Amino acid sequence: MRVGIVGTGFVGAAAAYAMTLRGSAAELVLTDVNADKARAEARDIQDATPFSHPLRVSAGDYASLDGCRVVVLTAGVNQKPGETRLQLLERNARIFEEVVPQVVQAAPEAVLLVATNPVDVLTTLVERIARLPEGRVIGSGTALDTARMRALIAEKVGVDPGHVHGYVLGEHGDSEVLAWRSVDIAGLEVARFCEMRGLSWGEVERAEIDTRVRRAAYEIIAGKGATYYGIGTALARITESIVRDQRAVLTVSSSLRPGGTRGEVAYSLPRLVGGAGILATLETPLDPREQQALAASEAVIAEAAAGLK
């Protein structure tokens, strides 16, 4: 399967490298307004293939995206220190209005995977511009936030993260919602697991994890200027679920809602992701406070999206 990546900045290059190490596709095609940068990244990543997976990495223009099963959209400007994801909107929306029609023309059968921030608003914009069949536009959403939450819980209680189940919902940003009601460890409520292990678990521990998940990107940006390894690997994981029709449940962004209805804006819920893109949106049990927080998160995205033409 061919996978295209539009934008070879930090995130695009990290995604391409992660896909190479993981063997996410048979061929990667890198496209960037800076053609020299795209060619250099492709050549550098190609040099990693003898040590990882035998895939082909090349650079080209939009026409070279023809035949791609997935096109990952990472084009845009980076988030500045102290800048929220929503403050990025005006700058990156203009870029997407130029890029998306060219991608759709070149690769009309591709699933579009949006990674540029603010990802939920831009996913909403791409849905409007691309006019693709239902489920063929996906935002990376809170896939990384969910992974962060699971890893922090696992670290706190001393268990493999693969046995921690739970989701971060809503905006990939300040209003995101950690859905504590549905979190479990090997089928046990976290409190029960901790009781069995003689560990402390309560509001203090939840609040600490909530803060660390919510502040992670800001702390990384303050220290090194940008985040890219985590999101790059998340993009590789989402891509694999599409090209291999794995039907993984991932917290990705879309305007699709449980039951097949469609909302006004995209945000993250657990969704079944396979060969055709999003196959279903799943219900997540929420307590009243979490329901209110999710509605507030949707409102934050809707307010930002209202300014889009």
PDB file of C-alpha atoms in Angstrom:
ATOM      1  CA  MET A   1       0.000   0.000   0.000  1.00  0.00           C
ATOM      2  CA  ARG A   2       1.152   3.540  -0.792  1.00  0.00           C
ATOM      3  CA  VAL A   3       0.875   6.251   1.840  1.00  0.00           C
ATOM      4  CA  GLY A   4       1.389   9.945   1.167  1.00  0.00           C
ATOM      5  CA  ILE A   5       2.531  12.580   3.638  1.00  0.00           C
ATOM      6  CA  VAL A   6       1.939  16.247   2.820  1.00  0.00           C
ATOM      7  CA  GLY A   7       4.305  18.418   4.824  1.00  0.00           C
ATOM      8  CA  THR A   8       7.799  17.295   5.802  1.00  0.00           C
ATOM      9  CA  GLY A   9       8.361  19.419   8.870  1.00  0.00           C
ATOM     10  CA  PHE A  10       8.945  17.877  12.282  1.00  0.00           C
ATOM     11  CA  VAL A  11       5.642  15.968  12.421  1.00  0.00           C
ATOM     12  CA  GLY A  12       5.610  14.795   8.808  1.00  0.00           C
ATOM     13  CA  ALA A  13       9.204  13.581   8.964  1.00  0.00           C
ATOM     14  CA  ALA A  14       8.643  11.885  12.329  1.00  0.00           C
ATOM     15  CA  ALA A  15       5.545  10.142  10.961  1.00  0.00           C
ATOM     16  CA  ALA A  16       7.457   8.935   7.903  1.00  0.00           C
ATOM     17  CA  TYR A  17      10.293   7.665  10.081  1.00  0.00           C
ATOM     18  CA  ALA A  18       7.892   5.899  12.470  1.00  0.00           C
ATOM     19  CA  MET A  19       6.116   4.259   9.523  1.00  0.00           C
ATOM     20  CA  THR A  20       9.473   3.085   8.204  1.00  0.00           C
ATOM     21  CA  LEU A  21      10.543   1.580  11.524  1.00  0.00           C
ATOM     22  CA  ARG A  22       7.137  -0.091  11.980  1.00  0.00           C
ATOM     23  CA  GLY A  23       6.675  -1.194   8.366  1.00  0.00           C
ATOM     24  CA  SER A  24       3.356   0.632   8.181  1.00  0.00           C
ATOM     25  CA  ALA A  25       3.225   0.690   4.368  1.00  0.00           C
ATOM     26  CA  ALA A  26       4.979  -0.652   1.290  1.00  0.00           C
ATOM     27  CA  GLU A  27       5.736   2.809  -0.077  1.00  0.00           C
ATOM     28  CA  LEU A  28       5.860   6.348   1.310  1.00  0.00           C
ATOM     29  CA  VAL A  29       5.531   9.459  -0.846  1.00  0.00           C
ATOM     30  CA  LEU A  30       6.581  12.771   0.730  1.00  0.00           C
ATOM     31  CA  THR A  31       5.306  16.099  -0.592  1.00  0.00           C
ATOM     32  CA  ASP A  32       6.192  19.590   0.573  1.00  0.00           C
ATOM     33  CA  VAL A  33       6.118  23.139  -0.734  1.00  0.00           C
ATOM     34  CA  ASN A  34       9.872  22.984  -0.135  1.00  0.00           C
ATOM     35  CA  ALA A  35      10.716  20.260  -2.636  1.00  0.00           C
ATOM     36  CA  ASP A  36      14.369  20.120  -1.588  1.00  0.00           C
ATOM     37  CA  LYS A  37      13.338  19.426   2.002  1.00  0.00           C
ATOM     38  CA  ALA A  38      10.993  16.631   0.905  1.00  0.00           C
ATOM     39  CA  ARG A  39      13.691  15.018  -1.221  1.00  0.00           C
ATOM     40  CA  ALA A  40      16.255  15.238   1.571  1.00  0.00           C
ATOM     41  CA  GLU A  41      13.895  13.719   4.135  1.00  0.00           C
ATOM     42  CA  ALA A  42      12.962  10.917   1.731  1.00  0.00           C
ATOM     43  CA  ARG A  43      16.590  10.113   1.050  1.00  0.00           C
ATOM     44  CA  ASP A  44      17.533  10.201   4.743  1.00  0.00           C
ATOM     45  CA  ILE A  45      14.609   7.966   5.764  1.00  0.00           C
ATOM     46  CA  GLN A  46      15.280   5.598   2.860  1.00  0.00           C
ATOM     47  CA  ASP A  47      18.724   5.037   4.387  1.00  0.00           C
ATOM     48  CA  ALA A  48      16.993   3.593   7.469  1.00  0.00           C
ATOM     49  CA  THR A  49      15.182   0.879   5.519  1.00  0.00           C
ATOM     50  CA  PRO A  50      18.066  -1.645   5.493  1.00  0.00           C
ATOM     51  CA  PHE A  51      17.877  -1.600   9.284  1.00  0.00           C
ATOM     52  CA  SER A  52      14.069  -1.707   9.554  1.00  0.00           C
ATOM     53  CA  HIS A  53      11.613  -2.666   6.795  1.00  0.00           C
ATOM     54  CA  PRO A  54      12.142  -2.892   3.011  1.00  0.00           C
ATOM     55  CA  LEU A  55       9.789  -0.128   1.943  1.00  0.00           C
ATOM     56  CA  ARG A  56      10.322   2.536  -0.710  1.00  0.00           C
ATOM     57  CA  VAL A  57      10.509   6.211   0.282  1.00  0.00           C
ATOM     58  CA  SER A  58      10.321   8.914  -2.388  1.00  0.00           C
ATOM     59  CA  ALA A  59       9.450  12.580  -2.800  1.00  0.00           C
ATOM     60  CA  GLY A  60       7.223  14.196  -5.386  1.00  0.00           C
ATOM     61  CA  ASP A  61       4.514  16.734  -6.150  1.00  0.00           C
ATOM     62  CA  TYR A  62       0.775  16.387  -5.570  1.00  0.00           C
ATOM     63  CA  ALA A  63       0.378  14.247  -8.693  1.00  0.00           C
ATOM     64  CA  SER A  64       2.700  11.663  -7.126  1.00  0.00           C
ATOM     65  CA  LEU A  65       0.031  10.996  -4.477  1.00  0.00           C
ATOM     66  CA  ASP A  66      -2.019   9.121  -7.083  1.00  0.00           C
ATOM     67  CA  GLY A  67      -2.878   5.644  -5.802  1.00  0.00           C
ATOM     68  CA  CYS A  68      -2.196   6.396  -2.134  1.00  0.00           C
ATOM     69  CA  ARG A  69      -4.491   4.555   0.282  1.00  0.00           C
ATOM     70  CA  VAL A  70      -3.917   7.165   2.978  1.00  0.00           C
ATOM     71  CA  VAL A  71      -2.692  10.750   2.722  1.00  0.00           C
ATOM     72  CA  VAL A  72      -1.498  12.260   6.001  1.00  0.00           C
ATOM     73  CA  LEU A  73      -1.870  16.040   6.198  1.00  0.00           C
ATOM     74  CA  THR A  74       0.842  17.592   8.375  1.00  0.00           C
ATOM     75  CA  ALA A  75       1.332  20.819   6.409  1.00  0.00           C
ATOM     76  CA  GLY A  76       1.162  24.028   8.399  1.00  0.00           C
ATOM     77  CA  VAL A  77       2.996  26.210  10.864  1.00  0.00           C
ATOM     78  CA  ASN A  78       4.142  25.026  14.278  1.00  0.00           C
ATOM     79  CA  GLN A  79       2.637  25.930  17.633  1.00  0.00           C
ATOM     80  CA  LYS A  80       4.696  28.610  19.372  1.00  0.00           C
ATOM     81  CA  PRO A  81       5.621  28.446  23.091  1.00  0.00           C
ATOM     82  CA  GLY A  82       2.586  29.593  25.088  1.00  0.00           C
ATOM     83  CA  GLU A  83       0.296  29.505  22.050  1.00  0.00           C
ATOM     84  CA  THR A  84      -2.848  27.371  22.262  1.00  0.00           C
ATOM     85  CA  ARG A  85      -3.783  25.045  19.420  1.00  0.00           C
ATOM     86  CA  LEU A  86      -6.846  27.129  18.643  1.00  0.00           C
ATOM     87  CA  GLN A  87      -4.708  30.258  18.172  1.00  0.00           C
ATOM     88  CA  LEU A  88      -3.063  28.460  15.271  1.00  0.00           C
ATOM     89  CA  LEU A  89      -6.344  28.259  13.381  1.00  0.00           C
ATOM     90  CA  GLU A  90      -6.231  31.315  11.161  1.00  0.00           C
ATOM     91  CA  ARG A  91      -2.751  30.579   9.842  1.00  0.00           C
ATOM     92  CA  ASN A  92      -3.245  26.880   9.194  1.00  0.00           C
ATOM     93  CA  ALA A  93      -6.784  27.127   7.815  1.00  0.00           C
ATOM     94  CA  ARG A  94      -5.504  29.223   4.904  1.00  0.00           C
ATOM     95  CA  ILE A  95      -2.856  26.618   4.125  1.00  0.00           C
ATOM     96  CA  PHE A  96      -5.430  23.809   4.131  1.00  0.00           C
ATOM     97  CA  GLU A  97      -7.781  25.687   1.819  1.00  0.00           C
ATOM     98  CA  GLU A  98      -4.990  25.599  -0.758  1.00  0.00           C
ATOM     99  CA  VAL A  99      -3.644  22.099  -0.082  1.00  0.00           C
ATOM    100  CA  VAL A 100      -6.746  19.917   0.342  1.00  0.00           C
ATOM    101  CA  PRO A 101      -8.330  20.391  -3.123  1.00  0.00           C
ATOM    102  CA  GLN A 102      -5.022  19.437  -4.759  1.00  0.00           C
ATOM    103  CA  VAL A 103      -4.713  16.319  -2.603  1.00  0.00           C
ATOM    104  CA  VAL A 104      -8.281  15.217  -3.377  1.00  0.00           C
ATOM    105  CA  GLN A 105      -7.731  15.757  -7.100  1.00  0.00           C
ATOM    106  CA  ALA A 106      -4.547  13.678  -7.047  1.00  0.00           C
ATOM    107  CA  ALA A 107      -5.766  10.912  -4.719  1.00  0.00           C
ATOM    108  CA  PRO A 108      -9.582  10.830  -4.865  1.00  0.00           C
ATOM    109  CA  GLU A 109      -9.826   7.362  -3.269  1.00  0.00           C
ATOM    110  CA  ALA A 110      -7.540   8.083  -0.307  1.00  0.00           C
ATOM    111  CA  VAL A 111      -8.483   8.365   3.342  1.00  0.00           C
ATOM    112  CA  LEU A 112      -7.319  11.781   4.551  1.00  0.00           C
ATOM    113  CA  LEU A 113      -5.644  11.749   7.968  1.00  0.00           C
ATOM    114  CA  VAL A 114      -5.378  15.243   9.458  1.00  0.00           C
ATOM    115  CA  ALA A 115      -2.611  15.955  11.972  1.00  0.00           C
ATOM    116  CA  THR A 116      -2.088  19.723  11.803  1.00  0.00           C
ATOM    117  CA  ASN A 117      -3.302  21.726  14.803  1.00  0.00           C
ATOM    118  CA  PRO A 118      -5.853  22.761  15.828  1.00  0.00           C
ATOM    119  CA  VAL A 119      -6.686  19.301  14.562  1.00  0.00           C
ATOM    120  CA  ASP A 120     -10.411  19.190  15.387  1.00  0.00           C
ATOM    121  CA  VAL A 121     -11.225  22.478  13.682  1.00  0.00           C
ATOM    122  CA  LEU A 122      -9.044  21.616  10.700  1.00  0.00           C
ATOM    123  CA  THR A 123     -10.658  18.174  10.439  1.00  0.00           C
ATOM    124  CA  THR A 124     -14.012  19.967  10.332  1.00  0.00           C
ATOM    125  CA  LEU A 125     -12.637  22.214   7.583  1.00  0.00           C
ATOM    126  CA  VAL A 126     -11.263  19.277   5.574  1.00  0.00           C
ATOM    127  CA  GLU A 127     -14.632  17.492   5.777  1.00  0.00           C
ATOM    128  CA  ARG A 128     -16.261  20.597   4.288  1.00  0.00           C
ATOM    129  CA  ILE A 129     -13.667  21.115   1.551  1.00  0.00           C
ATOM    130  CA  ALA A 130     -12.991  17.518   0.510  1.00  0.00           C
ATOM    131  CA  ARG A 131     -16.621  16.317   0.412  1.00  0.00           C
ATOM    132  CA  LEU A 132     -15.473  12.706   0.562  1.00  0.00           C
ATOM    133  CA  PRO A 133     -17.703   9.740   1.443  1.00  0.00           C
ATOM    134  CA  GLU A 134     -18.549   9.325   5.114  1.00  0.00           C
ATOM    135  CA  GLY A 135     -15.635   8.285   7.305  1.00  0.00           C
ATOM    136  CA  ARG A 136     -12.884   9.106   4.799  1.00  0.00           C
ATOM    137  CA  VAL A 137     -11.651  12.184   6.705  1.00  0.00           C
ATOM    138  CA  ILE A 138     -10.044  11.416  10.060  1.00  0.00           C
ATOM    139  CA  GLY A 139      -8.277  13.679  12.526  1.00  0.00           C
ATOM    140  CA  SER A 140      -5.529  12.293  14.753  1.00  0.00           C
ATOM    141  CA  GLY A 141      -7.543  13.790  17.592  1.00  0.00           C
ATOM    142  CA  THR A 142      -6.814  12.527  21.093  1.00  0.00           C
ATOM    143  CA  ALA A 143      -5.093   9.301  20.048  1.00  0.00           C
ATOM    144  CA  LEU A 144      -1.870  10.612  21.593  1.00  0.00           C
ATOM    145  CA  ASP A 145      -3.633  12.017  24.670  1.00  0.00           C
ATOM    146  CA  THR A 146      -5.277   8.643  25.251  1.00  0.00           C
ATOM    147  CA  ALA A 147      -1.888   6.935  25.020  1.00  0.00           C
ATOM    148  CA  ARG A 148      -0.447   9.438  27.490  1.00  0.00           C
ATOM    149  CA  MET A 149      -3.259   8.816  29.954  1.00  0.00           C
ATOM    150  CA  ARG A 150      -2.897   5.044  29.753  1.00  0.00           C
ATOM    151  CA  ALA A 151       0.888   5.257  30.152  1.00  0.00           C
ATOM    152  CA  LEU A 152       0.631   7.527  33.201  1.00  0.00           C
ATOM    153  CA  ILE A 153      -1.952   5.285  34.873  1.00  0.00           C
ATOM    154  CA  ALA A 154       0.248   2.277  34.148  1.00  0.00           C
ATOM    155  CA  GLU A 155       3.269   4.042  35.627  1.00  0.00           C
ATOM    156  CA  LYS A 156       1.298   5.019  38.716  1.00  0.00           C
ATOM    157  CA  VAL A 157      -0.005   1.543  39.507  1.00  0.00           C
ATOM    158  CA  GLY A 158       2.850  -0.562  38.117  1.00  0.00           C
ATOM    159  CA  VAL A 159       1.257  -2.435  35.224  1.00  0.00           C
ATOM    160  CA  ASP A 160       1.893  -2.853  31.497  1.00  0.00           C
ATOM    161  CA  PRO A 161       0.131   0.023  29.629  1.00  0.00           C
ATOM    162  CA  GLY A 162      -1.388  -2.534  27.269  1.00  0.00           C
ATOM    163  CA  HIS A 163      -3.677  -3.664  30.092  1.00  0.00           C
ATOM    164  CA  VAL A 164      -4.976  -0.148  30.826  1.00  0.00           C
ATOM    165  CA  HIS A 165      -8.136   0.781  28.937  1.00  0.00           C
ATOM    166  CA  GLY A 166      -9.591   4.275  28.868  1.00  0.00           C
ATOM    167  CA  TYR A 167     -10.114   7.252  26.609  1.00  0.00           C
ATOM    168  CA  VAL A 168      -9.528  10.978  26.329  1.00  0.00           C
ATOM    169  CA  LEU A 169     -12.463  12.573  24.498  1.00  0.00           C
ATOM    170  CA  GLY A 170     -13.379  15.880  22.889  1.00  0.00           C
ATOM    171  CA  GLU A 171     -10.872  18.481  21.756  1.00  0.00           C
ATOM    172  CA  HIS A 172      -7.212  17.667  21.305  1.00  0.00           C
ATOM    173  CA  GLY A 173      -6.394  20.615  23.504  1.00  0.00           C
ATOM    174  CA  ASP A 174      -7.189  22.452  26.698  1.00  0.00           C
ATOM    175  CA  SER A 175     -10.830  21.337  26.983  1.00  0.00           C
ATOM    176  CA  GLU A 176     -10.210  17.611  26.448  1.00  0.00           C
ATOM    177  CA  VAL A 177     -12.019  15.197  28.771  1.00  0.00           C
ATOM    178  CA  LEU A 178     -10.422  12.252  30.556  1.00  0.00           C
ATOM    179  CA  ALA A 179     -13.314   9.787  30.766  1.00  0.00           C
ATOM    180  CA  TRP A 180     -12.522   8.252  34.149  1.00  0.00           C
ATOM    181  CA  ARG A 181     -15.789   6.366  34.460  1.00  0.00           C
ATOM    182  CA  SER A 182     -14.821   3.962  31.675  1.00  0.00           C
ATOM    183  CA  VAL A 183     -11.169   3.401  32.702  1.00  0.00           C
ATOM    184  CA  ASP A 184     -10.237  -0.136  33.720  1.00  0.00           C
ATOM    185  CA  ILE A 185      -7.187  -2.310  34.261  1.00  0.00           C
ATOM    186  CA  ALA A 186      -7.681  -5.847  32.956  1.00  0.00           C
ATOM    187  CA  GLY A 187     -11.433  -5.447  33.416  1.00  0.00           C
ATOM    188  CA  LEU A 188     -11.183  -4.069  36.964  1.00  0.00           C
ATOM    189  CA  GLU A 189     -11.993  -0.529  38.024  1.00  0.00           C
ATOM    190  CA  VAL A 190      -8.750   1.279  38.804  1.00  0.00           C
ATOM    191  CA  ALA A 191      -9.764   1.805  42.434  1.00  0.00           C
ATOM    192  CA  ARG A 192     -10.449  -1.912  42.862  1.00  0.00           C
ATOM    193  CA  PHE A 193      -7.148  -2.873  41.221  1.00  0.00           C
ATOM    194  CA  CYS A 194      -5.270  -0.486  43.513  1.00  0.00           C
ATOM    195  CA  GLU A 195      -7.120  -1.805  46.562  1.00  0.00           C
ATOM    196  CA  MET A 196      -6.049  -5.341  45.674  1.00  0.00           C
ATOM    197  CA  ARG A 197      -2.454  -4.159  45.261  1.00  0.00           C
ATOM    198  CA  GLY A 198      -2.387  -1.997  48.376  1.00  0.00           C
ATOM    199  CA  LEU A 199      -1.991   1.218  46.379  1.00  0.00           C
ATOM    200  CA  SER A 200      -3.511   4.654  46.865  1.00  0.00           C
ATOM    201  CA  TRP A 201      -6.049   5.800  44.283  1.00  0.00           C
ATOM    202  CA  GLY A 202      -8.475   8.703  44.454  1.00  0.00           C
ATOM    203  CA  GLU A 203      -9.117  12.298  43.423  1.00  0.00           C
ATOM    204  CA  VAL A 204      -5.528  13.366  44.088  1.00  0.00           C
ATOM    205  CA  GLU A 205      -4.076  10.709  41.801  1.00  0.00           C
ATOM    206  CA  ARG A 206      -6.658  11.359  39.076  1.00  0.00           C
ATOM    207  CA  ALA A 207      -6.062  15.114  39.226  1.00  0.00           C
ATOM    208  CA  GLU A 208      -2.308  14.627  38.913  1.00  0.00           C
ATOM    209  CA  ILE A 209      -2.692  12.459  35.813  1.00  0.00           C
ATOM    210  CA  ASP A 210      -5.278  14.825  34.333  1.00  0.00           C
ATOM    211  CA  THR A 211      -2.879  17.751  34.686  1.00  0.00           C
ATOM    212  CA  ARG A 212       0.081  15.859  33.258  1.00  0.00           C
ATOM    213  CA  VAL A 213      -1.910  14.719  30.209  1.00  0.00           C
ATOM    214  CA  ARG A 214      -3.350  18.184  29.637  1.00  0.00           C
ATOM    215  CA  ARG A 215      -0.015  19.996  30.024  1.00  0.00           C
ATOM    216  CA  ALA A 216       2.248  17.501  28.245  1.00  0.00           C
ATOM    217  CA  ALA A 217       2.441  19.286  24.895  1.00  0.00           C
ATOM    218  CA  TYR A 218       3.054  22.696  26.461  1.00  0.00           C
ATOM    219  CA  GLU A 219       5.916  21.354  28.554  1.00  0.00           C
ATOM    220  CA  ILE A 220       7.526  19.635  25.564  1.00  0.00           C
ATOM    221  CA  ILE A 221       7.172  22.752  23.403  1.00  0.00           C
ATOM    222  CA  ALA A 222       8.681  24.915  26.147  1.00  0.00           C
ATOM    223  CA  GLY A 223      11.708  22.634  26.301  1.00  0.00           C
ATOM    224  CA  LYS A 224      12.362  21.804  22.626  1.00  0.00           C
ATOM    225  CA  GLY A 225      10.065  23.958  20.511  1.00  0.00           C
ATOM    226  CA  ALA A 226       7.732  21.302  19.087  1.00  0.00           C
ATOM    227  CA  THR A 227       6.232  17.857  19.642  1.00  0.00           C
ATOM    228  CA  TYR A 228       6.686  15.240  16.944  1.00  0.00           C
ATOM    229  CA  TYR A 229       7.849  11.775  18.027  1.00  0.00           C
ATOM    230  CA  GLY A 230       4.671  10.893  19.919  1.00  0.00           C
ATOM    231  CA  ILE A 231       2.267  12.221  17.316  1.00  0.00           C
ATOM    232  CA  GLY A 232       4.390  10.788  14.505  1.00  0.00           C
ATOM    233  CA  THR A 233       4.064   7.312  15.992  1.00  0.00           C
ATOM    234  CA  ALA A 234       0.342   7.818  16.625  1.00  0.00           C
ATOM    235  CA  LEU A 235      -0.092   8.680  12.939  1.00  0.00           C
ATOM    236  CA  ALA A 236       1.755   5.499  11.998  1.00  0.00           C
ATOM    237  CA  ARG A 237      -0.594   3.477  14.212  1.00  0.00           C
ATOM    238  CA  ILE A 238      -3.729   5.038  12.714  1.00  0.00           C
ATOM    239  CA  THR A 239      -2.364   4.533   9.203  1.00  0.00           C
ATOM    240  CA  GLU A 240      -1.709   0.848   9.889  1.00  0.00           C
ATOM    241  CA  SER A 241      -5.289   0.325  11.000  1.00  0.00           C
ATOM    242  CA  ILE A 242      -6.467   1.723   7.666  1.00  0.00           C
ATOM    243  CA  VAL A 243      -4.050   0.075   5.224  1.00  0.00           C
ATOM    244  CA  ARG A 244      -4.343  -3.314   6.971  1.00  0.00           C
ATOM    245  CA  ASP A 245      -8.068  -3.027   7.755  1.00  0.00           C
ATOM    246  CA  GLN A 246      -7.274  -3.824  11.395  1.00  0.00           C
ATOM    247  CA  ARG A 247     -10.519  -2.345  12.749  1.00  0.00           C
ATOM    248  CA  ALA A 248      -8.805  -0.913  15.803  1.00  0.00           C
ATOM    249  CA  VAL A 249     -10.725   1.236  18.280  1.00  0.00           C
ATOM    250  CA  LEU A 250      -8.917   4.582  18.374  1.00  0.00           C
ATOM    251  CA  THR A 251      -9.858   8.003  19.712  1.00  0.00           C
ATOM    252  CA  VAL A 252      -9.759   9.926  16.453  1.00  0.00           C
ATOM    253  CA  SER A 253     -11.548  13.091  15.413  1.00  0.00           C
ATOM    254  CA  SER A 254     -14.610  13.223  13.169  1.00  0.00           C
ATOM    255  CA  SER A 255     -18.030  14.848  12.998  1.00  0.00           C
ATOM    256  CA  LEU A 256     -19.605  11.369  12.927  1.00  0.00           C
ATOM    257  CA  ARG A 257     -21.537  10.482  16.071  1.00  0.00           C
ATOM    258  CA  PRO A 258     -22.781   7.210  17.615  1.00  0.00           C
ATOM    259  CA  GLY A 259     -25.663   5.744  15.646  1.00  0.00           C
ATOM    260  CA  GLY A 260     -24.401   7.135  12.345  1.00  0.00           C
ATOM    261  CA  THR A 261     -25.554  10.722  12.856  1.00  0.00           C
ATOM    262  CA  ARG A 262     -23.335  13.703  12.097  1.00  0.00           C
ATOM    263  CA  GLY A 263     -22.597  16.707  14.293  1.00  0.00           C
ATOM    264  CA  GLU A 264     -21.543  20.203  13.297  1.00  0.00           C
ATOM    265  CA  VAL A 265     -17.887  19.809  14.271  1.00  0.00           C
ATOM    266  CA  ALA A 266     -15.281  17.096  14.607  1.00  0.00           C
ATOM    267  CA  TYR A 267     -13.980  15.903  17.955  1.00  0.00           C
ATOM    268  CA  SER A 268     -12.625  12.686  19.401  1.00  0.00           C
ATOM    269  CA  LEU A 269     -14.654   9.690  20.485  1.00  0.00           C
ATOM    270  CA  PRO A 270     -13.675   5.997  20.367  1.00  0.00           C
ATOM    271  CA  ARG A 271     -14.068   4.959  16.744  1.00  0.00           C
ATOM    272  CA  LEU A 272     -13.639   1.741  14.801  1.00  0.00           C
ATOM    273  CA  VAL A 273     -10.983   2.452  12.161  1.00  0.00           C
ATOM    274  CA  GLY A 274     -10.442   0.140   9.193  1.00  0.00           C
ATOM    275  CA  GLY A 275      -9.845   0.007   5.469  1.00  0.00           C
ATOM    276  CA  ALA A 276     -12.609   2.451   4.554  1.00  0.00           C
ATOM    277  CA  GLY A 277     -11.687   4.905   7.304  1.00  0.00           C
ATOM    278  CA  ILE A 278     -14.082   5.325  10.216  1.00  0.00           C
ATOM    279  CA  LEU A 279     -16.477   2.375  10.266  1.00  0.00           C
ATOM    280  CA  ALA A 280     -18.376   3.227  13.453  1.00  0.00           C
ATOM    281  CA  THR A 281     -18.426   5.679  16.357  1.00  0.00           C
ATOM    282  CA  LEU A 282     -18.848   4.075  19.764  1.00  0.00           C
ATOM    283  CA  GLU A 283     -20.712   5.166  22.884  1.00  0.00           C
ATOM    284  CA  THR A 284     -18.580   5.720  25.983  1.00  0.00           C
ATOM    285  CA  PRO A 285     -20.166   5.592  29.455  1.00  0.00           C
ATOM    286  CA  LEU A 286     -19.807   9.026  31.064  1.00  0.00           C
ATOM    287  CA  ASP A 287     -20.889  10.390  34.409  1.00  0.00           C
ATOM    288  CA  PRO A 288     -22.874  13.677  34.456  1.00  0.00           C
ATOM    289  CA  ARG A 289     -19.777  15.797  35.049  1.00  0.00           C
ATOM    290  CA  GLU A 290     -17.968  14.171  32.121  1.00  0.00           C
ATOM    291  CA  GLN A 291     -21.023  14.654  29.895  1.00  0.00           C
ATOM    292  CA  GLN A 292     -21.048  18.359  30.720  1.00  0.00           C
ATOM    293  CA  ALA A 293     -17.316  18.632  30.097  1.00  0.00           C
ATOM    294  CA  LEU A 294     -17.646  16.924  26.704  1.00  0.00           C
ATOM    295  CA  ALA A 295     -20.462  19.282  25.701  1.00  0.00           C
ATOM    296  CA  ALA A 296     -18.301  22.227  26.755  1.00  0.00           C
ATOM    297  CA  SER A 297     -15.378  20.864  24.738  1.00  0.00           C
ATOM    298  CA  GLU A 298     -17.581  20.559  21.655  1.00  0.00           C
ATOM    299  CA  ALA A 299     -18.695  24.160  22.190  1.00  0.00           C
ATOM    300  CA  VAL A 300     -15.068  25.346  22.256  1.00  0.00           C
ATOM    301  CA  ILE A 301     -14.435  23.712  18.881  1.00  0.00           C
ATOM    302  CA  ALA A 302     -17.731  24.989  17.453  1.00  0.00           C
ATOM    303  CA  GLU A 303     -16.911  28.558  18.460  1.00  0.00           C
ATOM    304  CA  ALA A 304     -13.568  28.371  16.670  1.00  0.00           C
ATOM    305  CA  ALA A 305     -15.057  26.634  13.624  1.00  0.00           C
ATOM    306  CA  ALA A 306     -17.761  29.299  13.348  1.00  0.00           C
ATOM    307  CA  GLY A 307     -15.135  31.682  12.038  1.00  0.00           C
ATOM    308  CA  LEU A 308     -14.306  29.418   9.095  1.00  0.00           C
ATOM    309  CA  LYS A 309     -15.722  30.446   5.741  1.00  0.00           C
TER     310      LYS A 309
END
